[in-house]
mmCIF file of the C-alpha atoms, coordinates in Angstrom:
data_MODEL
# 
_entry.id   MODEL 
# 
loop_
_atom_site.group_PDB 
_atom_site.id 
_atom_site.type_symbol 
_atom_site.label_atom_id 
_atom_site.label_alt_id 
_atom_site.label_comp_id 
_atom_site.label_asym_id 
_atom_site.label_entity_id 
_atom_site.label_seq_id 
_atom_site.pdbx_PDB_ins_code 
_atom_site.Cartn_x 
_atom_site.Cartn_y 
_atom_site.Cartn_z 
_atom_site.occupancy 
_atom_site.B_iso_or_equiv 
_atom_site.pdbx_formal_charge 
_atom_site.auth_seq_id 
_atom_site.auth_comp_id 
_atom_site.auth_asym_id 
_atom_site.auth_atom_id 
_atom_site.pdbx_PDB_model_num 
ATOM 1   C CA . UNK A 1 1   ? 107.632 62.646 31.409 1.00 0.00 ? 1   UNK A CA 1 
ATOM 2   C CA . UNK A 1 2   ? 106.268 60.964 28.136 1.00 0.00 ? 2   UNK A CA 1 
ATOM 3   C CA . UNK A 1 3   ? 103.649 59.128 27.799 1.00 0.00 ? 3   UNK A CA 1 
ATOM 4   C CA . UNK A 1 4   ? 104.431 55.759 28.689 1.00 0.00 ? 4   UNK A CA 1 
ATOM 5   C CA . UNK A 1 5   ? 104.313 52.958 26.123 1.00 0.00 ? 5   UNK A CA 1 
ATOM 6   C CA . UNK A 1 6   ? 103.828 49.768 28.081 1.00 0.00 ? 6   UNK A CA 1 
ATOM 7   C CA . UNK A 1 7   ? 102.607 48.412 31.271 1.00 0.00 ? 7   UNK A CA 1 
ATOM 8   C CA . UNK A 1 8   ? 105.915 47.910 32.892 1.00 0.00 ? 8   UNK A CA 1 
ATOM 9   C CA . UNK A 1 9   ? 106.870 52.043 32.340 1.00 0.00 ? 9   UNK A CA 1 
ATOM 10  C CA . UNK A 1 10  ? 103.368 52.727 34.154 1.00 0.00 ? 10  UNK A CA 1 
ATOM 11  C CA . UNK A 1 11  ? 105.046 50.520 36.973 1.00 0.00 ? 11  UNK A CA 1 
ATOM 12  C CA . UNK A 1 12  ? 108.064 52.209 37.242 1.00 0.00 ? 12  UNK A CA 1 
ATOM 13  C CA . UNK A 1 13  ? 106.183 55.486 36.971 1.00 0.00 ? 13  UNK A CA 1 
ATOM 14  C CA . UNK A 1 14  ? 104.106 54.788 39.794 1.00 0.00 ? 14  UNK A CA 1 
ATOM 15  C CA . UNK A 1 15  ? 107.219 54.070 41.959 1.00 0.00 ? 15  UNK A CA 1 
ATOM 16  C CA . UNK A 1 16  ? 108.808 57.002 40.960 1.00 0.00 ? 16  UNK A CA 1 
ATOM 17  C CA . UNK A 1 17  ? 105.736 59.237 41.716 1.00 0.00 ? 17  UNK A CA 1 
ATOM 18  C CA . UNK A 1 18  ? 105.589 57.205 45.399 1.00 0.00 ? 18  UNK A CA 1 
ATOM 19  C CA . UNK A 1 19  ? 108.922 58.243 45.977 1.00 0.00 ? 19  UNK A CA 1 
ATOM 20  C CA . UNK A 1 20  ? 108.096 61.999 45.432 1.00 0.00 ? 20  UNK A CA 1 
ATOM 21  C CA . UNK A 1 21  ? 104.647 61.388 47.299 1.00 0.00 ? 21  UNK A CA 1 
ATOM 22  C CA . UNK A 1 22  ? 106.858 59.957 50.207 1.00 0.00 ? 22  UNK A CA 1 
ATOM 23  C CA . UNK A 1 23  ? 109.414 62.706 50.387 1.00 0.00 ? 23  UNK A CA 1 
ATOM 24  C CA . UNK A 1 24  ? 106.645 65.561 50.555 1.00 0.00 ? 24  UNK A CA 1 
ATOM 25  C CA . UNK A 1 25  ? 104.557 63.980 53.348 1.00 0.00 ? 25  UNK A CA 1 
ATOM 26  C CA . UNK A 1 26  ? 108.071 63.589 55.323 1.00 0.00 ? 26  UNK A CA 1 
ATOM 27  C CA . UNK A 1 27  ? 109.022 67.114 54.804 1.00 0.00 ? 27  UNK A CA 1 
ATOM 28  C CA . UNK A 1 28  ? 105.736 68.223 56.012 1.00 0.00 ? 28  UNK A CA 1 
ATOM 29  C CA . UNK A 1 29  ? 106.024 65.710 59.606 1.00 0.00 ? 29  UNK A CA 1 
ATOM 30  C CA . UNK A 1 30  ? 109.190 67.082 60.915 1.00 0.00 ? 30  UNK A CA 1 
ATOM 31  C CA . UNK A 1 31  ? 107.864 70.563 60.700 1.00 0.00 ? 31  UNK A CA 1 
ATOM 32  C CA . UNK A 1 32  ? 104.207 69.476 62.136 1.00 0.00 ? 32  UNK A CA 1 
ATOM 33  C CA . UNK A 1 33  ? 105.649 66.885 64.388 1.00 0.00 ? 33  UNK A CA 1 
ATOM 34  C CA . UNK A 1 34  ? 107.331 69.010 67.091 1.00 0.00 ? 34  UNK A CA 1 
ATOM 35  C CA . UNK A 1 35  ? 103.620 71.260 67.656 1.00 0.00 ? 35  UNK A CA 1 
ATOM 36  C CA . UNK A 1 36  ? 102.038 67.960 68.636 1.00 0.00 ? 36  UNK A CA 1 
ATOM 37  C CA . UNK A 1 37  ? 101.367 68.260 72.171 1.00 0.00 ? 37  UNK A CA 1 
ATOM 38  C CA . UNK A 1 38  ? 99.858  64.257 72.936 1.00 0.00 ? 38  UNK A CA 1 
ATOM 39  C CA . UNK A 1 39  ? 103.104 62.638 73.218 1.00 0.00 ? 39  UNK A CA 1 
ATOM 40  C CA . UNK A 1 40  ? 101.873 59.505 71.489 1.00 0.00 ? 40  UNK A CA 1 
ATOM 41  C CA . UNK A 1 41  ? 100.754 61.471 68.683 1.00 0.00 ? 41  UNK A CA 1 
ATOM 42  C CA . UNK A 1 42  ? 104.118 62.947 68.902 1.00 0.00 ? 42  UNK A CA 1 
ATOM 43  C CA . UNK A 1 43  ? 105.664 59.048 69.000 1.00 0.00 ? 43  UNK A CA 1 
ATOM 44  C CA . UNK A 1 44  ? 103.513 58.004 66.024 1.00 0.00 ? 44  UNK A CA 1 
ATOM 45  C CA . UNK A 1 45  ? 104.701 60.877 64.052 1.00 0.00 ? 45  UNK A CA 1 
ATOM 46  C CA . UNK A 1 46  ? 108.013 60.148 64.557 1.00 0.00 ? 46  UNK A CA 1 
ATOM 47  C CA . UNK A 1 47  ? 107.939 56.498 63.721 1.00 0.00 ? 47  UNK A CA 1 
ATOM 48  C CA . UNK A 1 48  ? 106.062 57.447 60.716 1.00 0.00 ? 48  UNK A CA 1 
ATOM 49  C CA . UNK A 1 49  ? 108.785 59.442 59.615 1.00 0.00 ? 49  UNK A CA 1 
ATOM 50  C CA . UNK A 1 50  ? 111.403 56.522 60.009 1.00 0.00 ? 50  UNK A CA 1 
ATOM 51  C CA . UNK A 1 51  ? 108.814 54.196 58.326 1.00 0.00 ? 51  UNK A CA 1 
ATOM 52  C CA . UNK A 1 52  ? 108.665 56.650 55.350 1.00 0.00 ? 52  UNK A CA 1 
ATOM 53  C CA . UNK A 1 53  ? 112.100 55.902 54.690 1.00 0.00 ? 53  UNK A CA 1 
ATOM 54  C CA . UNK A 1 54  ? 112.224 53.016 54.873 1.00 0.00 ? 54  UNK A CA 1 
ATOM 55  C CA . UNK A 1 55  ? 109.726 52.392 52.170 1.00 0.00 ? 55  UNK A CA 1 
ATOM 56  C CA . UNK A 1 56  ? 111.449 55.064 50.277 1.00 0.00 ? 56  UNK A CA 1 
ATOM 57  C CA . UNK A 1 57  ? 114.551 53.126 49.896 1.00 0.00 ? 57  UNK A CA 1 
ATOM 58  C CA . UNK A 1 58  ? 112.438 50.199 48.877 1.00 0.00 ? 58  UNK A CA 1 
ATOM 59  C CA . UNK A 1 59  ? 111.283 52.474 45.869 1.00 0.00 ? 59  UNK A CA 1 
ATOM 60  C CA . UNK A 1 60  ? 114.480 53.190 45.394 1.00 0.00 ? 60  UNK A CA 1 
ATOM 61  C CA . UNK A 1 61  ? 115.511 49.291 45.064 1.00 0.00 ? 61  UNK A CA 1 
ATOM 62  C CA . UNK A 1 62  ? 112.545 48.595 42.788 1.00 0.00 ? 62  UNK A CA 1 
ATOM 63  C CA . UNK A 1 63  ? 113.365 51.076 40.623 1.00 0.00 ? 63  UNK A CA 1 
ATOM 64  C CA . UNK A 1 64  ? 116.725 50.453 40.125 1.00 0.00 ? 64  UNK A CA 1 
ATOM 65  C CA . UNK A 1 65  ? 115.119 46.876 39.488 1.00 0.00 ? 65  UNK A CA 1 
ATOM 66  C CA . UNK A 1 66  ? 113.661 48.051 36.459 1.00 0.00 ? 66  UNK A CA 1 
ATOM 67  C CA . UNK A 1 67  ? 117.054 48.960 35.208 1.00 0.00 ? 67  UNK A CA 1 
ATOM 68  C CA . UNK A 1 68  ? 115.453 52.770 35.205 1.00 0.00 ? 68  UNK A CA 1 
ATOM 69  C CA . UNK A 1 69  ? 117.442 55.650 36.524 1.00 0.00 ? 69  UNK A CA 1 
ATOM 70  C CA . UNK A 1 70  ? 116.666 55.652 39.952 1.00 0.00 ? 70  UNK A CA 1 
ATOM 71  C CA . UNK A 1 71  ? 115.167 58.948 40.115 1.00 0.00 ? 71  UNK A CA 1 
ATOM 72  C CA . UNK A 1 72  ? 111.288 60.545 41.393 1.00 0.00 ? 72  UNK A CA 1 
ATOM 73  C CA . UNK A 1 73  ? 108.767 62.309 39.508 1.00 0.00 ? 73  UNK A CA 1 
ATOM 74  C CA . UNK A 1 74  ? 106.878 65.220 41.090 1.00 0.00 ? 74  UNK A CA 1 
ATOM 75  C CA . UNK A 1 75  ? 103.589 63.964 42.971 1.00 0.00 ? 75  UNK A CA 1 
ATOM 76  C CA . UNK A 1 76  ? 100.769 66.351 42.129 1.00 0.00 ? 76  UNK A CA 1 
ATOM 77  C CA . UNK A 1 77  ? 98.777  64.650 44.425 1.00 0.00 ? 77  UNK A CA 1 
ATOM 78  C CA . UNK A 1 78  ? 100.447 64.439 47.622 1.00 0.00 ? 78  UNK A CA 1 
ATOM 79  C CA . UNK A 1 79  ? 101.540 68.508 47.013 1.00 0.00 ? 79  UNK A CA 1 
ATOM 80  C CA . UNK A 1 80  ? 97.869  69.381 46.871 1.00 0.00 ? 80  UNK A CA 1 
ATOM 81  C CA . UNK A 1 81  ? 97.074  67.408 50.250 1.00 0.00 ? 81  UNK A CA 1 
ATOM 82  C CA . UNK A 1 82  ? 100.876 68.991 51.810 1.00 0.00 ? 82  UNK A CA 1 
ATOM 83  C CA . UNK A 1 83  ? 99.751  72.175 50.872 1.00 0.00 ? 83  UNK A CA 1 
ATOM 84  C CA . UNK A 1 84  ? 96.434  71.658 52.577 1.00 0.00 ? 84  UNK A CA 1 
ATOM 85  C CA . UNK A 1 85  ? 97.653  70.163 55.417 1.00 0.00 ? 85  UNK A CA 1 
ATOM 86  C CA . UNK A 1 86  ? 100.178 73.248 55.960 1.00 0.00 ? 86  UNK A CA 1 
ATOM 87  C CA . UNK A 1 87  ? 96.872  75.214 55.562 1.00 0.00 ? 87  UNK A CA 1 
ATOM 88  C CA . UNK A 1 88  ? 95.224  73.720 57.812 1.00 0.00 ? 88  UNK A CA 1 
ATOM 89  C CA . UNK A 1 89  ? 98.409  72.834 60.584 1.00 0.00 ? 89  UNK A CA 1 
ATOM 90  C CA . UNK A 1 90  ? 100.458 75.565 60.565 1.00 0.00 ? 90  UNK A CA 1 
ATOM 91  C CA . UNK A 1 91  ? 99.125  78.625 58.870 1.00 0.00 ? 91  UNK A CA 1 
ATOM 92  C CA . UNK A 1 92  ? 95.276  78.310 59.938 1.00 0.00 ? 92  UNK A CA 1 
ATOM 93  C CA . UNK A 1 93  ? 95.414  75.867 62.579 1.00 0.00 ? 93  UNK A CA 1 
ATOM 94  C CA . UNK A 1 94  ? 95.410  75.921 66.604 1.00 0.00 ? 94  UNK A CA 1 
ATOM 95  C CA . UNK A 1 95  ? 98.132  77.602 67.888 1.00 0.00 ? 95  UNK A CA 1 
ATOM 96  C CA . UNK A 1 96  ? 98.752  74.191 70.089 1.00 0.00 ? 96  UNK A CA 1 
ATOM 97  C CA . UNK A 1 97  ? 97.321  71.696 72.181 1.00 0.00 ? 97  UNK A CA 1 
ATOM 98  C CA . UNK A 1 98  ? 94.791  68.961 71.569 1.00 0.00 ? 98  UNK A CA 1 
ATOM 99  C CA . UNK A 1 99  ? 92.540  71.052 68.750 1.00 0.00 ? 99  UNK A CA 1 
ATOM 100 C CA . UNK A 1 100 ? 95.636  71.051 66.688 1.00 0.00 ? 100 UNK A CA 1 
ATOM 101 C CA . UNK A 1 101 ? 96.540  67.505 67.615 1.00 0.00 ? 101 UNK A CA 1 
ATOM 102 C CA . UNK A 1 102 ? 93.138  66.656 66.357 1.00 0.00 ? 102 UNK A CA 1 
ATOM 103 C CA . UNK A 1 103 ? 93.854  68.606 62.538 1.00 0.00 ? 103 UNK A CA 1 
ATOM 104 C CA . UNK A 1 104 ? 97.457  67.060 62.585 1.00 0.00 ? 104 UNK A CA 1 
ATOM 105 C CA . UNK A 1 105 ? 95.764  63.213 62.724 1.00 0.00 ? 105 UNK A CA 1 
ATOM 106 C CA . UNK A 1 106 ? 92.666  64.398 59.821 1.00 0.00 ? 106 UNK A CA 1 
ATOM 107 C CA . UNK A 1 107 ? 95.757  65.612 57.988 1.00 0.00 ? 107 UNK A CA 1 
ATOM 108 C CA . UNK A 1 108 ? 98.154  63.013 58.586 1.00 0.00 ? 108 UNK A CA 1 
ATOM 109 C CA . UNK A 1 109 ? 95.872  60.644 57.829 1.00 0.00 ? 109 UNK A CA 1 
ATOM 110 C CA . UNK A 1 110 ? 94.298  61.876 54.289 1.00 0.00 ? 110 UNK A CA 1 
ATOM 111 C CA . UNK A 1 111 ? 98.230  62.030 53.052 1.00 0.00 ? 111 UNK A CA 1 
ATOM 112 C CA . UNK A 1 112 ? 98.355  58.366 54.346 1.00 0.00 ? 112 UNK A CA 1 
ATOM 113 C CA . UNK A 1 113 ? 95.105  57.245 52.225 1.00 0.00 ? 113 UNK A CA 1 
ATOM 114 C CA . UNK A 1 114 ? 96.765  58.467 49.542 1.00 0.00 ? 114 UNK A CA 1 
ATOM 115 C CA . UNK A 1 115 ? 100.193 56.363 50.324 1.00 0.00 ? 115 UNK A CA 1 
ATOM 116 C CA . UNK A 1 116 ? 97.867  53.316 50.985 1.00 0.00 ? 116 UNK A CA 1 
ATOM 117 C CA . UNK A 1 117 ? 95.938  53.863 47.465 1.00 0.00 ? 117 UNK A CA 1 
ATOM 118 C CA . UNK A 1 118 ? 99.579  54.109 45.978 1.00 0.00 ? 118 UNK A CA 1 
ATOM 119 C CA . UNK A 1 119 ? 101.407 51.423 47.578 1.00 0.00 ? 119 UNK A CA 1 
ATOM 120 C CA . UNK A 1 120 ? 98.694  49.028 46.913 1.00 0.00 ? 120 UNK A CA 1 
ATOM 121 C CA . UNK A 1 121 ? 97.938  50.293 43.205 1.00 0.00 ? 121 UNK A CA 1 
ATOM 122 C CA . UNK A 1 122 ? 102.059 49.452 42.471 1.00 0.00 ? 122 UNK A CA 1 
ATOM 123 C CA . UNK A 1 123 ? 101.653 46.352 44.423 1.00 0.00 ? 123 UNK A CA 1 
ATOM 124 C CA . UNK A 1 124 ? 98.672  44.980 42.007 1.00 0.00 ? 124 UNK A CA 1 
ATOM 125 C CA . UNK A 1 125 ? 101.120 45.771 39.171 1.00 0.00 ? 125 UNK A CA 1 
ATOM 126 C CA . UNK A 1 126 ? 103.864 43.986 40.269 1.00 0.00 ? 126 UNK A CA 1 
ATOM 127 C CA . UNK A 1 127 ? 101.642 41.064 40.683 1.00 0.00 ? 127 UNK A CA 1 
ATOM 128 C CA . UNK A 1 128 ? 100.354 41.497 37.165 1.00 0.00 ? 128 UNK A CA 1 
ATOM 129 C CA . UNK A 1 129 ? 103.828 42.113 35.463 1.00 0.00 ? 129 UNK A CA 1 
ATOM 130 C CA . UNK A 1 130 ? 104.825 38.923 38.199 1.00 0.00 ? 130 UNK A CA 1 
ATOM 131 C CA . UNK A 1 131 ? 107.609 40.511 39.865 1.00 0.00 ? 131 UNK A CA 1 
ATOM 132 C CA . UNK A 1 132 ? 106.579 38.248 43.350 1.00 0.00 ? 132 UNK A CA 1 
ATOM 133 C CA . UNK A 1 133 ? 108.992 39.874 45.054 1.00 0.00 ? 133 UNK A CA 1 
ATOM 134 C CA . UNK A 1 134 ? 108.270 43.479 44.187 1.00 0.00 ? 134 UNK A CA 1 
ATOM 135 C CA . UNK A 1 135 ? 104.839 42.417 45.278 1.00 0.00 ? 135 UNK A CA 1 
ATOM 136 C CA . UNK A 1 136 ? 105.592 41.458 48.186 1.00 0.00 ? 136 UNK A CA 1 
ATOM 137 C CA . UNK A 1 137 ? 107.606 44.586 49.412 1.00 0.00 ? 137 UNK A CA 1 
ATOM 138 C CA . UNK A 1 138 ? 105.251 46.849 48.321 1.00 0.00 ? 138 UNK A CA 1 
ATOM 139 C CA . UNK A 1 139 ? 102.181 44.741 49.967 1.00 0.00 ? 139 UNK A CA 1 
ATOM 140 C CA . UNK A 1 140 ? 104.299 44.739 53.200 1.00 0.00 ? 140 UNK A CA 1 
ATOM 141 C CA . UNK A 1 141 ? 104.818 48.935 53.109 1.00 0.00 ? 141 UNK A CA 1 
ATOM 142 C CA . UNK A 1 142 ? 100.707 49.148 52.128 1.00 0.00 ? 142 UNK A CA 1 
ATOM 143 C CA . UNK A 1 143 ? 100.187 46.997 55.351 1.00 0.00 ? 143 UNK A CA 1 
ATOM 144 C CA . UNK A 1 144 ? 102.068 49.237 57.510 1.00 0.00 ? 144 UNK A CA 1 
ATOM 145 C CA . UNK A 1 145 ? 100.789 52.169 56.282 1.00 0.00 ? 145 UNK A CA 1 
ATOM 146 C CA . UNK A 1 146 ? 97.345  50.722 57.164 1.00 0.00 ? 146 UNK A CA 1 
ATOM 147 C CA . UNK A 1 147 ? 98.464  49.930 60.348 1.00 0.00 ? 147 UNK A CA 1 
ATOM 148 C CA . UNK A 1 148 ? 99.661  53.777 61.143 1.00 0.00 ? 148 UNK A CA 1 
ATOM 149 C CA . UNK A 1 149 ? 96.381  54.571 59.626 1.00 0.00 ? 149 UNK A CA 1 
ATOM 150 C CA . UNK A 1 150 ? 94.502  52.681 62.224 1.00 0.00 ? 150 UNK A CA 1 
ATOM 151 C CA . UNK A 1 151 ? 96.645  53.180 65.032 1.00 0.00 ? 151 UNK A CA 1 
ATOM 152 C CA . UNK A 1 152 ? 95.831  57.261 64.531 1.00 0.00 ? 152 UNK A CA 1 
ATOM 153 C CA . UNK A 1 153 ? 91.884  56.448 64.386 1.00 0.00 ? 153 UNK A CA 1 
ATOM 154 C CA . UNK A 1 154 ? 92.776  54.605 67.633 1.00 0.00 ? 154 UNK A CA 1 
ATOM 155 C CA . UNK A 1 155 ? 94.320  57.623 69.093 1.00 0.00 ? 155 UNK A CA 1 
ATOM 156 C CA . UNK A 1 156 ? 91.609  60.026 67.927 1.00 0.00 ? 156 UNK A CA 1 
ATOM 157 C CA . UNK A 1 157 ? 88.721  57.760 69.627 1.00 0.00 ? 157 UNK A CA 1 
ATOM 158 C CA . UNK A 1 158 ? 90.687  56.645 72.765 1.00 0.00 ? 158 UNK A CA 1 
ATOM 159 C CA . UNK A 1 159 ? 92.367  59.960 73.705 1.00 0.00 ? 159 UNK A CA 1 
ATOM 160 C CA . UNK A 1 160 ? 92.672  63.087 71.528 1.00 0.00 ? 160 UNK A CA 1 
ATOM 161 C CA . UNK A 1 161 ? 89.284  63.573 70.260 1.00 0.00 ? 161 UNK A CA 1 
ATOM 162 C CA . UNK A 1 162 ? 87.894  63.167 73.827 1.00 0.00 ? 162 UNK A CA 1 
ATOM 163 C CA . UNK A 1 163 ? 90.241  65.739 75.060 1.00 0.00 ? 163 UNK A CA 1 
ATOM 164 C CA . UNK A 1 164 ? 89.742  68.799 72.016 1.00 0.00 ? 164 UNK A CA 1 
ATOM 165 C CA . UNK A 1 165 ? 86.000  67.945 72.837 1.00 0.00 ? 165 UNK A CA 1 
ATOM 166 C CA . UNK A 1 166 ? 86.786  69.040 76.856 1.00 0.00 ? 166 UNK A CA 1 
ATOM 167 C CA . UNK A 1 167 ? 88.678  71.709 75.863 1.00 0.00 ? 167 UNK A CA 1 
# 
């Protein structure tokens, strides 16, 4: 990748590095998902993985918006938090139960901080560059992000933590 020359190729490279960010972080979920042993944990990580998609194919869309080859650029980023979350999931980890249920939501949820801080950086250029409808997809997908985010800090409080802790 070159350096990019104007504010709409820093767009379109941001989308590009989403979609990489978003493939990685699915990968990781259907290996991680099946060693969840909360079944709403289990749920959540399957939704996620259908949401991911979803908002993959919107990347896809914008991009081929831009009249750019619709194609991804390797996320640094979300490789250094997948390989840390293997670390800590699968390699390192709890063999099972709700210790590991407790890494797989820290983990799940730093690689989702990093979607939200992406989906809502590409959003703000949209609105600069005034593609309103770009905009407005990409808010939507940082919204539901968010709202996987929260529902996991729900689960940790309500339920998972509270069992690890009597375990």
């Amino acid at each position: 990748m070159s350096a990019p020359e104007n504010f709409q190729e820093i767009y379109t490279d941001e989308l590009k590095d989403l979609w990489s960010a978003n493939d990685q972080m699915n990968r990781l979920l259907k290996k991680i998902t099946p060693k969840a042993s909360d079944p709403e944990l289990k749920e959540m990580l399957t939704k996620s993985q259908t949401g991911i998609s979803v908002h993959t194919d919107v990347l896809k869309e914008l991009i081929a918006g831009q009249d750019e080859k619709v194609s991804k650029e390797h996320c640094k980023g979300m490789e250094g938090l997948v390989t840390e979350a293997t670390k800590h999931i699968i390699e390192e980890g709890p063999k099972k139960g709700p210790l590991l249920d407790v890494v797989i939501i820290a983990q799940y949820q730093r690689m989702s901080h990093y979607g939200i801080a992406g989906f809502g950086t590409a959003a703000a250029y949209a609105k600069a560059l005034g593609l309103k409808d770009d905009n407005k997809k990409l808010r939507e997908a940082t919204k539901e992000i968010y709202g996987g985010d929260e529902y996991m800090t729900k689960l940790a409080e309500t339920s998972v933590n509270i069992q690890a802790e009597e375990s």
